[in-house]
Short mmCIF file of C-alpha atoms in Angstrom, two decimals:
data_model
loop_
_atom_site.label_atom_id
_atom_site.label_comp_id
_atom_site.label_asym_id
_atom_site.label_seq_id
_atom_site.Cartn_x
_atom_site.Cartn_y
_atom_site.Cartn_z
CA MET A 1 198.52 21.19 50.87
CA ALA A 2 200.20 24.42 50.03
CA ALA A 3 201.36 26.76 52.67
CA GLU A 4 198.93 29.43 51.78
CA ASP A 5 196.02 27.08 51.88
CA LEU A 6 197.10 25.87 55.35
CA GLU A 7 197.27 29.48 56.50
CA TRP A 8 193.85 30.26 55.17
CA GLU A 9 192.22 27.26 56.88
CA ARG A 10 193.96 28.17 60.19
CA SER A 11 192.74 31.72 59.85
CA LYS A 12 189.10 30.47 59.94
CA ILE A 13 189.62 29.45 63.52
CA SER A 14 190.56 32.65 65.39
CA ASN A 15 191.37 33.31 68.90
CA GLN A 16 187.96 34.84 69.33
CA ASP A 17 186.35 31.57 68.21
CA LEU A 18 188.55 29.74 70.63
CA ASN A 19 187.51 32.09 73.43
CA THR A 20 183.94 31.51 72.52
CA LEU A 21 184.40 27.67 73.00
CA LYS A 22 186.08 28.36 76.39
CA ARG A 23 183.22 30.53 77.42
CA LEU A 24 180.77 27.86 76.62
CA GLY A 25 182.78 25.42 78.74
CA LEU A 26 183.37 23.21 75.70
CA MET A 27 187.05 23.64 75.99
CA LYS A 28 189.39 24.24 78.79
CA LYS A 29 192.47 26.27 78.43
CA GLU A 30 194.78 23.42 78.80
CA ASP A 31 192.71 21.44 76.31
CA ALA A 32 192.71 24.12 73.68
CA ILE A 33 193.22 22.80 70.20
CA ARG A 34 196.62 23.51 68.91
CA PHE A 35 197.60 23.04 65.38
CA PRO A 36 201.08 22.10 64.87
CA SER A 37 203.26 24.38 63.06
CA GLU A 38 204.05 23.93 59.34
CA GLU A 39 207.44 22.55 60.08
CA SER A 40 206.18 19.84 62.45
CA TYR A 41 202.80 19.04 60.92
CA PRO A 42 202.21 20.77 57.63
CA ASN A 43 198.77 19.13 57.01
CA PRO A 44 196.29 19.66 59.97
CA PRO A 45 193.86 16.76 60.57
CA MET A 46 190.66 17.08 58.45
CA GLU A 47 188.47 15.50 61.16
CA TYR A 48 188.87 18.72 63.38
CA ARG A 49 187.71 21.17 60.88
CA PRO A 50 183.90 20.33 60.58
CA MET A 51 183.72 19.60 64.39
CA ILE A 52 185.32 23.01 65.19
CA LYS A 53 183.10 24.89 62.74
CA ASP A 54 179.96 23.23 64.12
CA LEU A 55 181.08 24.00 67.70
CA ILE A 56 181.77 27.63 66.68
CA ARG A 57 178.43 27.94 65.02
CA ILE A 58 176.58 26.38 67.88
CA GLY A 59 178.43 28.54 70.39
CA SER A 60 177.75 31.67 68.47
CA GLN A 61 174.00 30.77 68.33
CA PHE A 62 174.04 29.94 72.02
CA ILE A 63 175.66 33.24 72.87
CA GLY A 64 173.23 35.07 70.69
CA TYR A 65 170.27 33.22 72.26
CA ARG A 66 171.73 33.92 75.73
CA GLU A 67 172.08 37.64 74.94
CA TYR A 68 168.59 37.69 73.46
CA ALA A 69 167.25 35.95 76.59
CA SER A 70 169.01 38.37 78.74
CA LYS A 71 167.51 41.29 76.88
CA THR A 72 164.09 39.55 76.90
CA GLU A 73 164.42 39.15 80.69
CA GLU A 74 165.19 42.93 80.94
CA LYS A 75 162.31 43.90 78.78
CA LEU A 76 160.06 41.58 80.76
CA ALA A 77 161.32 43.04 84.00
CA GLU A 78 160.61 46.58 82.56
CA ALA A 79 157.16 45.38 81.56
CA ASN A 80 156.56 43.98 85.05
CA ASN A 81 157.58 47.23 86.55
CA ARG A 82 155.28 49.06 84.16
CA ALA A 83 152.58 46.74 85.12
CA ASP A 84 153.23 47.19 88.88
CA ALA A 85 153.21 50.91 88.32
CA LEU A 86 149.94 50.68 86.36
CA ILE A 87 148.43 48.49 89.11
CA GLN A 88 149.54 51.11 91.74
CA LYS A 89 148.02 53.86 89.63
CA LEU A 90 144.83 51.87 89.28
CA GLU A 91 144.72 51.21 93.07
CA GLN A 92 145.22 54.89 93.57
CA SER A 93 142.60 55.72 91.06
CA GLU A 94 140.23 53.28 92.66
CA ALA A 95 140.94 54.85 96.15
CA ALA A 96 140.43 58.23 94.68
CA ARG A 97 137.10 56.99 93.04
CA GLN A 98 136.06 55.63 96.30
CA LYS A 99 136.94 58.83 98.16
CA ALA A 100 135.11 60.84 95.55
CA GLU A 101 132.08 58.74 95.91
CA LEU A 102 132.15 59.12 99.59
CA VAL A 103 132.50 62.84 99.30
CA ALA A 104 129.81 62.92 96.73
CA SER A 105 127.60 60.71 99.07
CA ASP A 106 128.24 63.12 101.99
CA ALA A 107 127.52 66.11 99.74
CA LYS A 108 124.27 64.55 98.65
CA ALA A 109 123.28 63.84 102.20
CA GLU A 110 124.11 67.45 103.19
CA ALA A 111 122.14 68.70 100.16
CA ASP A 112 119.17 66.45 101.26
CA GLU A 113 119.44 67.83 104.71
CA ALA A 114 119.60 71.38 103.48
CA LYS A 115 116.63 70.67 101.16
CA ALA A 116 114.66 69.31 104.22
CA LYS A 117 115.62 72.37 106.30
CA VAL A 118 114.61 74.72 103.38
CA ALA A 119 111.38 72.81 103.17
CA SER A 120 110.82 73.02 106.85
CA VAL A 121 111.73 76.82 106.79
CA GLU A 122 109.31 77.25 103.88
CA GLU A 123 106.57 75.44 105.81
CA LEU A 124 107.28 77.52 108.96
CA GLN A 125 107.14 80.64 106.82
CA LYS A 126 103.88 79.62 105.28
CA ARG A 127 102.40 78.88 108.67
CA LEU A 128 103.64 82.25 109.88
CA GLU A 129 102.12 83.97 106.90
CA ASP A 130 98.82 82.16 107.50
CA ALA A 131 98.96 83.18 111.14
CA GLU A 132 99.65 86.77 110.20
CA SER A 133 96.86 86.69 107.72
CA ALA A 134 94.50 85.24 110.34
CA LEU A 135 95.63 87.78 112.86
CA ASN A 136 95.04 90.60 110.37
CA GLU A 137 91.52 89.25 109.67
CA HIS A 138 90.89 89.04 113.46
CA LYS A 139 92.15 92.53 113.88
CA THR A 140 89.89 93.73 110.99
CA ALA A 141 86.96 91.95 112.46
CA GLN A 142 87.81 93.21 115.93
CA ALA A 143 88.02 96.74 114.75
CA ALA A 144 84.66 96.50 112.96
CA ARG A 145 83.17 94.99 116.03
CA GLU A 146 84.56 97.78 118.29
CA GLU A 147 83.40 100.39 115.75
CA GLY A 148 79.82 98.89 115.96
CA ILE A 149 79.92 98.89 119.71
CA LEU A 150 81.24 102.57 119.80
CA LYS A 151 78.37 103.64 117.57
CA ARG A 152 75.84 102.03 119.87
CA LEU A 153 77.35 103.51 122.98
CA LYS A 154 77.35 107.01 121.37
CA SER A 155 73.82 106.68 120.34
CA GLN A 156 72.84 105.71 123.93
CA ILE A 157 74.78 108.61 125.29
CA ARG A 158 73.00 111.11 122.93
CA ARG A 159 69.58 109.81 123.82
CA THR A 160 70.45 110.00 127.55
CA GLU A 161 71.71 113.54 127.27
CA THR A 162 68.42 114.41 125.50
CA GLN A 163 66.24 112.86 128.13
CA THR A 164 68.28 114.15 131.11
CA ASN A 165 69.42 117.45 129.60
CA GLN A 166 72.78 116.82 131.21
CA GLY A 167 76.22 116.44 129.65
CA PHE A 168 79.59 115.61 131.07
CA ASP A 169 83.23 116.26 130.47
CA LEU A 170 85.87 113.56 131.15
CA GLU A 171 88.58 114.66 133.48
CA ASN A 172 91.18 112.05 132.47
CA PRO A 173 90.46 110.77 128.92
CA VAL A 174 92.67 107.85 127.81
CA ASP A 175 92.48 108.77 124.07
CA ASP A 176 90.74 105.49 123.38
CA PRO A 177 87.36 106.17 121.64
CA LEU A 178 85.78 102.99 123.05
CA LEU A 179 86.99 103.50 126.65
CA ASP A 180 86.28 107.15 126.70
CA THR A 181 82.74 106.69 125.30
CA LEU A 182 82.21 103.91 128.04
CA SER A 183 83.29 106.41 130.55
CA TYR A 184 80.70 108.92 129.38
CA LEU A 185 78.05 106.22 129.60
CA GLU A 186 79.08 105.29 133.19
CA LEU A 187 78.76 108.96 134.16
CA HIS A 188 75.25 109.12 132.74
CA GLY A 189 74.33 105.77 134.32
CA SER A 190 75.47 107.07 137.69
CA GLU A 191 73.37 110.15 137.28
CA ILE A 192 70.36 108.06 136.21
CA ARG A 193 70.75 105.76 139.08
CA GLU A 194 70.83 108.55 141.56
CA GLY A 195 67.78 110.28 139.86
CA VAL A 196 65.84 107.05 139.85
CA SER A 197 66.65 106.51 143.55
CA ASN A 198 65.53 109.90 144.51
CA ALA A 199 62.36 109.71 142.39
CA SER A 200 61.56 106.41 143.74
CA ALA A 201 61.81 107.69 147.33
CA GLY A 202 59.62 110.66 146.52
CA LEU A 203 56.95 108.51 144.69
CA SER A 204 56.96 106.00 147.52
CA THR A 205 56.21 108.75 149.86
CA LEU A 206 53.38 110.11 147.82
CA PHE A 207 51.96 106.77 146.81
CA PRO A 208 49.79 106.18 149.88
CA TYR A 209 48.17 109.55 149.49
CA PHE A 210 47.27 108.99 145.76
CA PHE A 211 46.47 105.28 146.00
CA PRO A 212 45.40 104.52 149.58
CA LYS A 213 43.79 101.23 148.60
CA LYS A 214 46.56 99.87 146.38
CA GLU A 215 49.77 98.11 147.13
CA GLU A 216 52.86 99.98 146.10
CA PRO A 217 54.45 98.46 142.99
CA PRO A 218 57.79 96.69 143.53
CA THR A 219 59.65 98.44 140.77
CA PHE A 220 60.34 102.10 140.04
CA LEU A 221 59.02 101.83 136.51
CA ALA A 222 55.70 100.42 137.61
CA LEU A 223 55.54 103.04 140.37
CA ALA A 224 56.25 105.83 137.98
CA LYS A 225 53.62 104.42 135.58
CA SER A 226 51.08 104.56 138.40
CA PHE A 227 51.46 108.24 138.63
CA ASN A 228 51.58 108.87 134.88
CA SER A 229 48.25 107.15 134.23
CA SER A 230 45.49 109.33 132.97
CA LYS A 231 43.21 108.65 135.86
CA THR A 232 45.81 109.72 138.30
CA LEU A 233 46.42 112.93 136.45
CA ASP A 234 42.72 113.65 136.37
#
């Protein structure tokens, strides 16, 4: 073999390739393959060449796979971290959802309570309006009733004044038409009672002289009618 061919073959096995074999643990430093120099061994053994090439190829593949596995592990770790972060966000989202549901439930309960209160207030307001309406109707009926009583009292007073030819003036009116009219009627009643009492006493005194054989009537009206009969007047 020529010197240039030997140099070319030896250049195929570089120091980097030898270091690769050492990193793989396939060759120790003291066991490193050493080719003899051209002077001592001009033709290197042929059996080393395919073995070394295979070892270098396998070692290179192993290193590539190991680097690929390392990168894959890193990517897997990143994916796990992202998954953990996503799980945490999902848990936070679930907690937020539960909190929102609780708030919504409380809000609905408050709204239902408010609606119930509003309904209660509306019911009370309606009852109050009904009571006010009933009171107004009662006041109207009472006013009409009092007006009717007042008319009847005034009619009696006019008739009494016509018969007795006597009128009265109230000393302390109360500015209440019904009460003041009643006071007028009481004055006329008092006058009538006094007049009837005096007339009854006088007629009782005269009765034995006009009706010596009759018994005196028990009432003033009957006694007065006795004197007002046509026979008595004749």
